[in-house]
Coordinates of C-alpha atoms in Angstrom, one line a residue:
M790 CA -16.0 -7.4 -0.8
A791 CA -18.4 -6.4 -3.6
T792 CA -19.7 -2.8 -3.6
P793 CA -23.4 -2.7 -2.5
S794 CA -25.9 -1.6 -5.0
F795 CA -29.3 -1.9 -3.3
L796 CA -29.9 1.9 -3.0
T797 CA -31.3 4.3 -5.7
L798 CA -28.6 7.0 -6.0
P799 CA -27.9 9.8 -8.4
S800 CA -25.7 9.0 -11.4
R801 CA -22.0 9.8 -10.8
S802 CA -19.2 9.9 -13.3
S803 CA -16.5 7.3 -12.9
A804 CA -12.8 7.6 -13.1
P805 CA -11.1 8.8 -15.2
R806 CA -13.4 11.8 -14.8
T807 CA -13.6 15.1 -16.6
V808 CA -16.4 16.4 -14.3
G809 CA -17.2 15.8 -10.7
L810 CA -13.6 16.1 -9.8
T811 CA -12.3 15.8 -6.3
H812 CA -9.2 17.8 -5.9
V813 CA -7.4 17.1 -2.6
L814 CA -4.8 19.1 -0.7
D815 CA -1.8 17.1 0.5
P816 CA 0.0 18.8 3.5
G817 CA 3.0 16.5 3.1
V818 CA 2.0 12.9 3.9
S819 CA 4.3 10.0 3.3
P820 CA 4.1 7.7 0.2
A821 CA 2.8 5.0 2.6
S822 CA 0.0 7.2 3.9
A823 CA -0.9 8.2 0.3
A824 CA -1.0 4.5 -0.7
D825 CA -3.1 3.6 2.3
L826 CA -5.7 6.3 1.5
L827 CA -5.8 5.5 -2.2
A828 CA -6.2 1.8 -1.5
G829 CA -9.6 2.6 0.1
A830 CA -10.7 5.8 -1.5
G831 CA -8.7 6.1 -4.7
A832 CA -11.8 5.8 -6.9
F833 CA -13.0 9.1 -5.5
V834 CA -9.7 11.1 -5.9
D835 CA -8.9 12.8 -9.2
I836 CA -6.3 15.5 -8.6
W837 CA -3.8 15.4 -5.8
K838 CA -2.1 18.8 -5.1
T839 CA 1.0 19.0 -3.0
G840 CA 0.3 22.0 -0.8
W841 CA 2.5 25.1 -0.6
G842 CA 6.2 24.2 -1.0
T843 CA 6.0 20.7 0.5
A844 CA 7.1 19.0 -2.7
Y845 CA 10.4 21.0 -2.7
V846 CA 11.5 19.7 0.8
D847 CA 10.1 16.2 0.5
P848 CA 12.9 13.8 -0.2
R849 CA 10.4 11.1 -1.3
I850 CA 8.3 13.2 -3.6
A851 CA 9.1 11.1 -6.7
E852 CA 8.1 8.0 -4.8
K853 CA 4.8 9.5 -3.8
L854 CA 4.0 10.7 -7.3
A855 CA 4.7 7.1 -8.5
V856 CA 2.1 5.9 -6.0
L857 CA -0.4 8.4 -7.4
G858 CA 0.3 7.3 -10.9
E859 CA -0.3 3.6 -10.0
H860 CA -3.8 4.6 -8.8
G861 CA -4.6 6.8 -11.9
V862 CA -4.6 10.0 -9.8
A863 CA -3.2 13.2 -11.4
S864 CA -0.4 14.9 -9.4
C865 CA -0.4 18.7 -9.3
L866 CA 2.4 21.0 -8.1
G867 CA 1.0 23.7 -5.8
G868 CA 1.0 27.3 -7.0
T869 CA 2.9 28.8 -4.1
L870 CA 6.2 27.1 -5.0
L871 CA 5.9 28.2 -8.7
E872 CA 5.1 31.7 -7.6
I873 CA 8.2 31.9 -5.5
A874 CA 10.4 30.4 -8.3
W875 CA 8.9 33.0 -10.7
A876 CA 9.7 35.8 -8.3
Q877 CA 13.3 34.6 -8.1
G878 CA 13.6 34.3 -11.9
V879 CA 13.8 30.5 -11.9
A880 CA 10.3 29.5 -13.1
E881 CA 11.8 27.5 -16.0
E882 CA 14.0 25.6 -13.6
C883 CA 11.0 24.8 -11.3
L884 CA 9.0 23.6 -14.2
A885 CA 11.8 21.3 -15.5
W886 CA 12.3 19.9 -12.0
A887 CA 8.5 19.3 -11.6
R888 CA 8.4 17.4 -14.9
G889 CA 11.4 15.4 -14.0
V890 CA 10.1 14.1 -10.6
G891 CA 6.8 13.2 -12.2
F892 CA 4.3 16.0 -11.9
R893 CA 1.8 16.2 -14.8
H894 CA -0.3 19.1 -13.6
V895 CA 0.9 22.5 -12.2
E896 CA -1.1 25.3 -10.6
V897 CA -0.4 28.8 -11.7
S898 CA -1.5 31.4 -9.1
R899 CA -0.7 34.9 -8.1
G900 CA -1.7 35.0 -4.4
T901 CA 1.7 35.0 -2.7
V902 CA 4.0 37.3 -4.6
P903 CA 3.2 40.5 -6.6
M904 CA 2.3 39.4 -10.1
T905 CA 0.2 41.1 -12.8
V906 CA -2.5 39.3 -14.7
A907 CA -0.3 39.6 -17.8
D908 CA 2.6 38.0 -16.0
K909 CA 0.3 35.2 -14.9
R910 CA -0.9 34.6 -18.5
A911 CA 2.7 34.4 -19.7
L912 CA 3.5 31.9 -17.0
V913 CA 0.4 29.8 -18.0
R914 CA 1.6 29.7 -21.6
Q915 CA 5.1 28.8 -20.5
A916 CA 3.8 25.8 -18.5
A917 CA 1.1 24.7 -20.9
D918 CA 3.5 23.1 -23.4
R919 CA 4.3 20.3 -21.0
F920 CA 1.7 20.3 -18.2
A921 CA -2.1 20.4 -17.8
V922 CA -2.3 23.8 -16.2
I923 CA -4.7 24.6 -13.4
T924 CA -4.9 28.3 -12.5
E925 CA -6.3 30.0 -9.4
V926 CA -8.3 33.2 -9.3
G927 CA -9.2 35.3 -6.2
A928 CA -7.2 36.9 -3.5
K929 CA -5.9 35.1 -0.4
D930 CA -6.0 38.4 1.6
P931 CA -9.5 39.1 2.9
D932 CA -8.8 42.8 2.7
Q933 CA -8.4 42.5 -1.1
Q934 CA -11.8 42.0 -2.6
H935 CA -12.0 41.6 -6.4
T936 CA -15.0 43.1 -8.3
L937 CA -17.2 40.7 -10.1
D938 CA -15.7 41.9 -13.4
Q939 CA -12.2 41.1 -12.1
W940 CA -13.3 37.6 -11.2
R941 CA -14.9 37.0 -14.6
D942 CA -12.1 38.6 -16.6
E943 CA -9.2 36.8 -14.9
A944 CA -10.9 33.4 -15.2
A945 CA -11.7 33.9 -18.9
A946 CA -8.2 35.2 -19.6
D947 CA -6.7 32.1 -17.8
R948 CA -8.7 29.8 -20.0
E949 CA -7.8 31.7 -23.1
A950 CA -4.1 31.4 -22.1
G951 CA -4.3 27.7 -22.0
A952 CA -5.6 26.8 -18.5
H953 CA -7.2 23.3 -18.3
L954 CA -9.1 24.2 -15.2
V955 CA -9.6 27.4 -13.1
V956 CA -9.7 27.1 -9.3
A957 CA -11.8 29.6 -7.4
E958 CA -9.9 30.7 -4.3
G959 CA -11.3 29.6 -0.9
R960 CA -8.1 28.7 0.9
Q961 CA -7.7 25.9 3.5
S962 CA -9.7 28.1 5.9
G963 CA -12.8 28.5 3.7
T964 CA -13.1 32.2 4.8
V965 CA -11.7 34.2 1.8
G966 CA -12.2 34.4 -1.9
I967 CA -15.5 32.9 -2.8
F968 CA -16.4 32.8 0.9
A969 CA -17.3 35.4 3.4
A970 CA -15.4 35.7 6.7
D971 CA -18.1 33.5 8.4
G972 CA -17.6 30.7 5.8
G973 CA -20.8 31.5 3.9
V974 CA -20.7 31.2 0.1
R975 CA -20.6 34.4 -1.9
E976 CA -23.2 33.4 -4.4
D977 CA -22.7 36.4 -6.7
V978 CA -19.0 35.5 -7.2
V979 CA -19.8 31.9 -7.9
D980 CA -22.5 32.8 -10.4
A981 CA -20.1 35.3 -12.1
L982 CA -17.4 32.7 -12.5
A983 CA -19.9 30.0 -13.7
D984 CA -21.1 32.5 -16.3
A985 CA -17.6 33.4 -17.4
V986 CA -16.1 30.0 -18.1
G987 CA -18.8 27.4 -17.2
P988 CA -19.0 25.1 -14.1
A989 CA -17.3 22.2 -16.0
H990 CA -14.0 24.3 -16.2
L991 CA -14.1 25.5 -12.6
V992 CA -12.9 23.8 -9.4
F993 CA -14.5 25.5 -6.3
E994 CA -12.3 25.3 -3.2
A995 CA -14.6 24.1 -0.5
P996 CA -12.8 22.8 2.6
R997 CA -15.8 22.7 4.9
A998 CA -18.6 20.2 4.7
H999 CA -21.4 22.8 4.7
Q1000 CA -19.7 24.5 1.8
Q1001 CA -19.3 21.2 -0.1
A1002 CA -23.0 20.5 0.5
W1003 CA -24.0 24.0 -0.9
F1004 CA -22.1 23.4 -4.2
V1005 CA -23.6 19.9 -4.6
R1006 CA -27.1 21.3 -4.1
R1007 CA -26.4 24.2 -6.5
F1008 CA -24.6 22.3 -9.3
G1009 CA -25.3 18.6 -8.7
P1010 CA -23.2 15.6 -7.7
D1011 CA -20.7 16.2 -10.5
V1012 CA -19.5 19.6 -9.4
N1013 CA -15.7 20.0 -9.3
L1014 CA -14.5 20.6 -5.7
G1015 CA -11.1 21.4 -4.4
N1016 CA -8.9 21.9 -1.3
I1017 CA -10.5 18.7 0.1
A1018 CA -8.7 17.3 3.1
L1019 CA -7.4 13.8 2.7
D1020 CA -9.5 12.6 5.6
D1021 CA -12.7 14.1 4.0
V1022 CA -12.7 12.2 0.7
L1023 CA -15.2 9.6 1.6
G1024 CA -17.4 12.2 3.4
L1025 CA -17.5 14.3 0.3
E1026 CA -18.5 11.3 -1.8
T1027 CA -21.5 10.7 0.5
L1028 CA -22.5 14.4 0.0
R1029 CA -22.4 13.9 -3.7
L1030 CA -24.5 10.8 -3.6
G1031 CA -27.1 12.1 -1.1
L1032 CA -26.0 9.8 1.7
R1033 CA -26.0 12.7 4.2
S1034 CA -28.9 14.7 5.4
D1035 CA -27.3 17.9 3.9
T1036 CA -27.9 16.8 0.3
A1037 CA -30.3 13.8 0.6
E1038 CA -33.4 15.7 -0.5
A1039 CA -31.7 17.5 -3.3
T1040 CA -30.0 14.5 -4.8
V1041 CA -31.6 11.2 -3.8
G1042 CA -35.0 12.8 -3.5
A1043 CA -34.8 14.0 -7.1
V1044 CA -33.8 10.6 -8.4
I1045 CA -36.6 8.9 -6.5
S1046 CA -39.1 11.4 -7.8
A1047 CA -38.0 10.9 -11.3
E1048 CA -38.3 7.1 -10.9
L1049 CA -41.9 7.4 -9.5
S1050 CA -43.0 9.7 -12.4
R1051 CA -42.1 7.2 -15.1

């Protein structure tokens, strides 16, 4: 069935995208489940991150990555697995394995094991010769609050070390990092990161619908958003296009006003 086109909607970048990325979190679904999702919503998924260490224990991971490749979706190894490998002195073995099974992106983070910013930069450089590196900034522990300068400096250092994108920590819960304990957005942190590296180089983790809506209203439909649940891909796209009340006025309203003013 042809896609309908009778509504006036904001412009939206199309795949393969460099902005307006939807970065999803895979908790360990099967290749068949991945194929089913992408058959319907593949046009709206850009980066598929295998969460935690699921890729390491998934006997069909290479098969699933092949499915992603068929749909033009970038596969990303989650940062927790690489952190643990680094802590055990086998980061190179982890990277070689990841490349061999088909990953083309890796996340470099320091939220699980003790790792200095300098160690992280070295790991970014180690991975950047064969992967598109996505780094993560911000603490997973709500009791460890970074200063605004720490957020800025680490994001900028990651980019300088070779990171393709920088992910702003929000976790699957949406209650740490760039979010307060009640799920509200810490606007000062978001602004500091945007000033440091630019919104186009940031992926804001935003697992909750009201958080996604806030970022769409703040940065527009082509903001990069991450930690999106697989079941929420289409819902997020409606937020981007103003097809939900949360963003309709900010997106569709602006488009209609521009049309009327011509």
